[in-house]
């Protein structure tokens, strides 16, 4: 990603070269859970769908921890490459990947040892507990490989190989779909079959990511890491916004599960599980845009080219708004059709899911802008702003509106809580941007440059 390349191809082409594979890869990766939901809904039943929704926060927690280390490490990996220090960049990778392996082993082994307790903590009642235990045990077993594998995919992308990451993700998804059909519909293995199919698909993806190390022109190399506390602090501090952004999905899902269970009952959790499946794909489009912009923004920030960083942020925001408009239009008109894919024999459930999506998915208009602003703060090392915004997306405005709006507007108030909370996050991110010292300094620098060019 040298600066000469940016000049020759243009920022928009460079962004497209990273963003398109990243968006496709993230959307495809979300199919792991969606395909499980379709086959489980058709082959096992509504109770099994509810159990997967109960386990969903744990899956997102694993992804969030991985993003904490991988995105934090990738930011500094690309920044070091921008400075021309490939040796320091690779050592950042080594410390990150070994840390992910250690945490992945500890977390998933604990779940394997205390499966019933974990399911209860996630909210499983007596009816859902057997289903939840079957699913989470296998998810945790394969999670030992999946967590570092997911982190590796992010470093592969940052090492100028976005297409390799895409191939690995696509291959794993195809394997997952085929095995889902065989294990659930043919061999009648239930939720156990769904979890094993997902785990095998994830493992296939990791094996393909590993082929990156056979490439001659690469920075990533496995070796003995030089552990530095300073590096670890930088990785964790830089990655905290990504952790919170990923964990926010778990926190929001958990909050909505509690409110729906209390006000609507188990049926509310079941149709919300359908909403969350489709929501995860929608969210992955925006996360993909972020991950596509991140390597270029980090590289240019490391090289001191802040104007390019700002241009990329604006380009990513415009792209997010366009994609959100297109996707929301599809959800508005065809939400019922999408919901019926999961439970074709329950028109009442699909109708409630479609109605919820029309309100719930409006939130993605402000979400797209907020996420790109968070990425900008993250890349430019304005961590206080990025961490605070990301934390509030986990626990803050949305939960506050969930306490207030349902009492005023009933069930519609539950759905609108997501939009109202995300509007608050957007407004706060705009305020932070307006008061940012780095943003003011950049505007001053650009203004001086323009005056100099006119005088010449």
XYZ file of C-alpha atoms in Angstrom:
456
model
C 0.000 0.000 0.000
C 2.764 2.510 -0.811
C 1.796 6.150 -1.330
C 2.721 5.881 -5.001
C 0.082 3.219 -5.384
C -2.515 5.505 -3.847
C -1.631 8.237 -6.314
C -1.726 5.947 -9.314
C -4.965 4.098 -8.562
C -6.775 6.771 -6.579
C -8.038 6.565 -3.025
C -11.458 5.360 -4.142
C -10.000 2.395 -6.054
C -7.689 1.503 -3.179
C -10.615 1.667 -0.773
C -12.762 -0.477 -3.073
C -9.942 -3.038 -3.367
C -10.031 -3.564 0.393
C -13.646 -2.756 1.234
C -15.372 -5.023 -1.298
C -13.593 -8.236 -0.171
C -14.005 -7.183 3.476
C -17.756 -6.548 3.125
C -18.297 -9.782 1.212
C -16.190 -11.670 3.735
C -18.026 -10.245 6.746
C -21.455 -10.847 5.196
C -20.483 -14.388 4.295
C -19.103 -15.002 7.785
C -22.464 -13.951 9.225
C -24.001 -16.731 7.142
C -22.465 -19.223 9.581
C -25.137 -18.273 12.114
C -27.881 -17.497 9.592
C -27.568 -20.848 7.810
C -27.642 -22.550 11.186
C -30.838 -20.632 11.957
C -32.547 -21.610 8.706
C -31.724 -25.297 9.023
C -32.398 -25.350 12.771
C -35.748 -23.547 12.351
C -36.834 -25.990 9.668
C -35.219 -29.166 10.977
C -35.306 -28.853 14.773
C -37.941 -26.249 15.720
C -38.698 -22.903 17.362
C -37.324 -23.888 20.775
C -33.957 -24.633 19.214
C -33.980 -21.183 17.558
C -34.594 -19.616 20.954
C -31.675 -21.595 22.415
C -29.288 -20.321 19.716
C -30.405 -16.775 20.462
C -29.611 -17.390 24.132
C -26.094 -18.576 23.173
C -25.574 -15.716 20.689
C -24.090 -13.297 23.287
C -21.350 -15.850 24.073
C -20.458 -16.166 20.384
C -20.296 -12.384 20.076
C -18.160 -12.219 23.223
C -15.609 -14.528 21.582
C -15.610 -12.375 18.464
C -15.329 -9.212 20.577
C -12.275 -10.504 22.473
C -10.674 -11.482 19.183
C -11.320 -8.005 17.751
C -9.875 -6.406 20.885
C -6.503 -7.953 20.143
C -6.607 -8.384 16.359
C -7.843 -4.909 15.377
C -5.690 -3.270 18.040
C -2.681 -5.196 16.788
C -3.552 -4.615 13.126
C -3.728 -0.835 13.649
C -0.162 -0.783 14.963
C 0.963 -3.436 12.463
C -0.087 -1.242 9.517
C 1.134 1.960 11.189
C 4.606 0.414 11.585
C 4.525 -0.667 7.960
C 3.625 2.913 7.034
C 6.784 4.007 8.856
C 8.800 1.356 6.993
C 9.530 -0.774 10.093
C 8.459 -4.278 8.999
C 10.354 -5.955 11.845
C 8.391 -4.075 14.509
C 5.180 -4.732 12.566
C 5.733 -8.497 12.603
C 6.520 -8.495 16.307
C 3.162 -6.785 16.910
C 1.552 -9.637 14.976
C 3.396 -12.315 16.975
C 2.425 -10.854 20.340
C -1.191 -10.484 19.185
C -1.634 -13.988 17.775
C -0.024 -15.744 20.761
C -2.191 -13.706 23.142
C -5.322 -14.704 21.199
C -4.365 -18.378 21.356
C -3.884 -18.220 25.146
C -7.174 -16.413 25.821
C -9.076 -18.650 23.397
C -7.899 -21.799 25.139
C -8.695 -20.507 28.651
C -12.153 -19.121 27.808
C -13.406 -22.090 25.814
C -12.061 -24.726 28.193
C -13.942 -23.016 31.039
C -17.161 -23.226 29.003
C -16.518 -26.903 28.270
C -16.069 -27.599 31.977
C -19.060 -25.560 33.219
C -21.524 -25.784 30.339
C -24.840 -25.898 32.343
C -23.762 -22.997 34.563
C -22.818 -20.854 31.550
C -26.144 -21.566 29.838
C -28.045 -20.565 32.969
C -26.023 -17.345 33.200
C -26.961 -16.541 29.593
C -30.652 -16.848 30.465
C -31.620 -20.402 29.490
C -34.670 -21.694 31.351
C -35.517 -25.370 31.922
C -37.115 -25.684 28.478
C -34.174 -24.155 26.589
C -31.330 -25.605 28.678
C -30.951 -28.992 26.889
C -30.842 -27.302 23.480
C -28.437 -24.597 24.644
C -26.034 -27.117 26.197
C -25.858 -29.191 23.018
C -25.008 -26.136 20.938
C -22.556 -24.235 23.136
C -20.396 -27.258 24.003
C -19.369 -27.831 20.389
C -19.105 -24.102 19.676
C -16.634 -23.802 22.564
C -14.633 -26.847 21.427
C -14.086 -25.411 17.954
C -13.705 -21.913 19.419
C -10.204 -22.866 20.577
C -9.209 -22.783 16.891
C -11.720 -20.215 15.675
C -10.641 -17.280 17.860
C -6.974 -17.100 16.755
C -8.062 -18.041 13.228
C -10.404 -15.056 13.027
C -7.628 -12.817 14.308
C -5.229 -14.223 11.720
C -7.658 -13.301 8.931
C -7.476 -9.636 9.969
C -3.678 -9.621 9.877
C -3.709 -11.378 6.495
C -5.884 -8.560 5.141
C -3.531 -5.949 6.611
C -0.606 -7.757 4.976
C -1.975 -6.860 1.510
C -3.970 -10.068 1.009
C -7.688 -9.143 1.233
C -8.592 -11.656 -1.490
C -6.977 -14.555 0.372
C -9.059 -13.695 3.413
C -12.169 -13.638 1.241
C -11.376 -17.045 -0.312
C -10.901 -18.564 3.140
C -14.161 -17.138 4.441
C -16.148 -18.215 1.372
C -14.719 -21.733 1.464
C -15.587 -22.179 5.132
C -19.138 -20.973 4.534
C -19.725 -23.393 1.648
C -18.495 -26.279 3.821
C -20.767 -25.117 6.649
C -23.858 -24.990 4.415
C -23.264 -28.455 2.992
C -22.614 -29.980 6.411
C -25.618 -28.189 7.947
C -27.872 -29.884 5.428
C -26.273 -33.288 5.972
C -26.059 -33.192 9.770
C -29.484 -31.628 10.453
C -31.759 -32.619 7.589
C -30.248 -36.000 6.635
C -28.654 -37.426 9.799
C -31.045 -35.686 12.249
C -28.232 -34.546 14.585
C -30.163 -31.483 15.797
C -28.311 -28.561 17.355
C -25.220 -30.720 17.841
C -25.027 -31.161 14.076
C -25.449 -27.413 13.511
C -22.611 -26.588 15.897
C -20.259 -29.222 14.447
C -20.969 -28.009 10.892
C -20.142 -24.444 11.914
C -16.945 -25.543 13.664
C -15.680 -27.577 10.709
C -16.414 -24.688 8.338
C -14.467 -22.300 10.571
C -11.529 -24.711 10.689
C -11.427 -24.906 6.890
C -11.245 -21.099 6.754
C -8.325 -21.035 9.186
C -6.384 -23.590 7.132
C -6.760 -21.397 4.038
C -5.635 -18.292 5.946
C -2.508 -20.231 6.922
C -1.517 -20.585 3.244
C -0.584 -16.884 3.390
C 2.667 -17.955 5.026
C 3.714 -19.746 1.829
C 3.656 -16.387 0.026
C 7.127 -14.930 -0.513
C 6.208 -11.238 -0.403
C 4.763 -10.927 3.064
C 5.559 -9.242 6.348
C 3.827 -11.808 8.578
C 6.167 -14.554 9.774
C 5.931 -16.961 12.695
C 8.870 -16.704 15.088
C 9.620 -16.176 18.748
C 7.866 -13.043 19.970
C 9.724 -10.270 21.769
C 7.221 -9.498 24.507
C 6.961 -5.816 25.356
C 4.490 -4.462 27.909
C 4.387 -1.197 25.979
C 3.214 -3.015 22.839
C 0.570 -5.020 24.712
C -0.840 -1.850 26.271
C -0.979 -0.193 22.842
C -2.682 -3.229 21.293
C -5.315 -3.505 24.026
C -5.936 0.224 24.269
C -6.250 0.619 20.506
C -8.436 -2.484 20.231
C -10.811 -1.613 23.077
C -13.252 0.283 20.806
C -13.446 -2.747 18.477
C -14.049 -5.036 21.454
C -16.849 -2.814 22.703
C -18.375 -2.454 19.230
C -18.548 -6.220 18.842
C -19.670 -6.768 22.406
C -22.375 -4.154 21.917
C -24.291 -6.663 19.781
C -24.228 -9.131 22.670
C -25.175 -6.469 25.210
C -28.040 -5.160 23.068
C -29.293 -8.692 22.297
C -29.166 -9.591 25.995
C -31.051 -6.407 26.949
C -33.759 -6.969 24.344
C -34.062 -10.643 25.352
C -34.774 -9.620 28.946
C -37.370 -6.994 27.995
C -39.105 -9.192 25.407
C -39.166 -12.163 27.771
C -40.764 -9.998 30.472
C -43.300 -8.174 28.259
C -44.004 -10.608 25.404
C -42.776 -14.002 26.618
C -40.750 -16.783 24.992
C -42.437 -16.073 21.643
C -40.924 -12.596 21.656
C -37.440 -14.035 22.096
C -38.094 -16.456 19.232
C -39.095 -13.805 16.697
C -36.332 -11.503 17.938
C -33.880 -14.311 17.157
C -34.980 -14.074 13.502
C -34.482 -10.302 13.590
C -31.002 -10.761 15.039
C -29.991 -13.242 12.334
C -30.855 -10.728 9.616
C -29.506 -7.858 11.722
C -26.133 -9.601 12.006
C -25.780 -9.623 8.230
C -26.771 -5.952 8.003
C -24.267 -5.092 10.724
C -21.519 -7.080 8.985
C -21.847 -4.864 5.895
C -20.922 -1.823 7.979
C -18.230 -3.699 9.908
C -16.818 -4.827 6.553
C -16.603 -1.206 5.409
C -14.743 -0.356 8.607
C -12.328 -3.236 8.166
C -11.794 -2.324 4.524
C -10.920 1.269 5.426
C -8.810 0.394 8.489
C -5.607 -0.921 6.829
C -5.358 2.098 4.497
C -6.195 4.609 7.212
C -3.723 3.056 9.668
C -0.986 2.911 7.021
C -1.454 6.567 6.055
C -1.689 7.680 9.668
C 1.631 5.930 10.311
C 3.106 7.752 7.304
C 1.742 11.114 8.467
C -0.748 11.511 5.591
C -3.748 12.727 7.589
C -5.565 14.305 4.655
C -5.926 10.852 3.067
C -7.232 9.484 6.375
C -9.937 12.153 6.473
C -10.897 11.607 2.820
C -11.237 7.881 3.474
C -13.514 8.501 6.434
C -15.818 10.640 4.292
C -15.784 8.061 1.501
C -16.643 5.272 3.943
C -19.547 7.287 5.423
C -21.050 7.994 1.993
C -20.743 4.316 1.066
C -22.368 3.274 4.365
C -25.370 5.566 3.801
C -25.903 4.301 0.238
C -25.692 0.638 1.266
C -27.951 1.191 4.285
C -30.603 2.813 2.092
C -30.561 -0.100 -0.349
C -30.643 -2.797 2.336
C -33.325 -1.098 4.426
C -35.524 -0.801 1.341
C -35.224 -4.559 0.847
C -36.010 -5.217 4.522
C -39.036 -2.889 4.472
C -40.664 -4.527 1.469
C -39.466 -8.126 1.816
C -38.949 -8.546 5.587
C -41.782 -11.058 5.882
C -40.378 -13.177 3.085
C -36.946 -13.200 4.721
C -38.412 -14.122 8.115
C -40.444 -16.976 6.610
C -37.224 -18.652 5.489
C -36.503 -19.480 9.138
C -39.951 -20.685 10.219
C -42.173 -21.271 7.165
C -44.925 -22.915 9.212
C -45.451 -19.988 11.611
C -47.010 -16.961 9.835
C -47.698 -15.211 13.154
C -44.018 -15.408 14.141
C -42.788 -14.179 10.750
C -45.306 -11.314 10.792
C -44.097 -10.120 14.202
C -40.458 -10.383 13.089
C -41.156 -8.399 9.895
C -42.986 -5.693 11.868
C -40.110 -5.374 14.347
C -37.517 -5.080 11.563
C -39.240 -2.045 10.018
C -38.610 -0.076 13.226
C -35.462 -1.781 14.513
C -33.437 -1.470 11.294
C -33.933 2.305 11.003
C -31.093 2.520 13.524
C -28.550 1.508 10.889
C -28.682 4.958 9.250
C -26.997 6.651 12.247
C -24.967 3.504 13.047
C -23.055 3.709 9.746
C -21.864 7.258 10.455
C -21.074 6.555 14.107
C -18.966 3.502 13.281
C -16.839 5.402 10.748
C -16.303 8.223 13.245
C -15.249 5.674 15.875
C -12.793 4.148 13.393
C -11.356 7.595 12.684
C -10.815 8.261 16.396
C -9.355 4.768 16.811
C -6.876 5.043 13.930
C -5.748 8.572 14.858
C -5.138 7.468 18.471
C -7.937 9.559 19.958
C -8.790 6.622 22.156
C -10.828 8.437 24.802
C -13.494 9.390 22.270
C -13.566 6.016 20.533
C -13.688 4.048 23.787
C -16.446 6.192 25.312
C -18.621 5.977 22.191
C -18.110 2.231 21.939
C -18.845 1.718 25.625
C -22.094 3.672 25.409
C -23.168 1.464 22.497
C -22.872 -1.486 24.921
C -24.422 -0.068 28.049
C -26.039 3.344 27.978
C -28.604 5.057 25.800
C -30.260 1.956 24.338
C -30.865 0.403 27.753
C -32.152 3.751 29.027
C -34.724 3.939 26.232
C -35.653 0.284 26.841
C -36.603 1.263 30.376
C -38.704 4.243 29.301
C -40.254 3.780 25.834
C -42.050 0.417 26.344
C -44.027 1.937 29.206
C -45.167 4.767 26.921
C -45.564 3.097 23.513
C -45.853 -0.589 24.414
C -44.198 -3.148 22.107
C -43.448 -0.485 19.459
C -41.471 1.336 22.139
C -39.235 -1.723 22.508
C -38.466 -1.661 18.786
C -37.820 2.110 18.697
C -35.384 1.970 21.618
C -32.618 0.787 19.306
C -33.079 3.738 16.908
C -33.299 6.344 19.680
C -30.180 5.019 21.381
C -28.151 4.971 18.159
C -29.252 8.529 17.304
C -27.736 9.631 20.609
C -24.472 7.878 19.733
C -24.372 9.590 16.331
C -24.936 13.048 17.834
C -22.264 12.468 20.457
C -19.738 11.298 17.826
C -20.466 14.439 15.770
C -19.856 16.570 18.875
C -16.547 14.806 19.564
C -15.495 15.335 15.969
C -16.334 19.032 16.106
C -14.316 19.549 19.298
C -11.372 17.303 18.285
C -8.028 19.080 18.528
C -6.566 16.910 15.762
C -9.493 17.716 13.487
C -9.051 21.441 14.105
C -5.297 21.177 13.473
C -5.937 19.296 10.225
C -8.429 21.914 9.009
C -5.903 24.657 9.808
C -3.181 22.772 7.925
C -5.420 22.248 4.891
C -6.388 25.929 4.938
C -2.754 27.057 4.987
C -1.944 24.685 2.132
C -4.794 26.089 0.044
C -3.642 29.684 0.673
C -0.056 28.776 -0.289
C -1.222 27.127 -3.523
C -3.309 30.191 -4.478
C -0.403 32.581 -3.814
C 1.884 30.436 -5.998
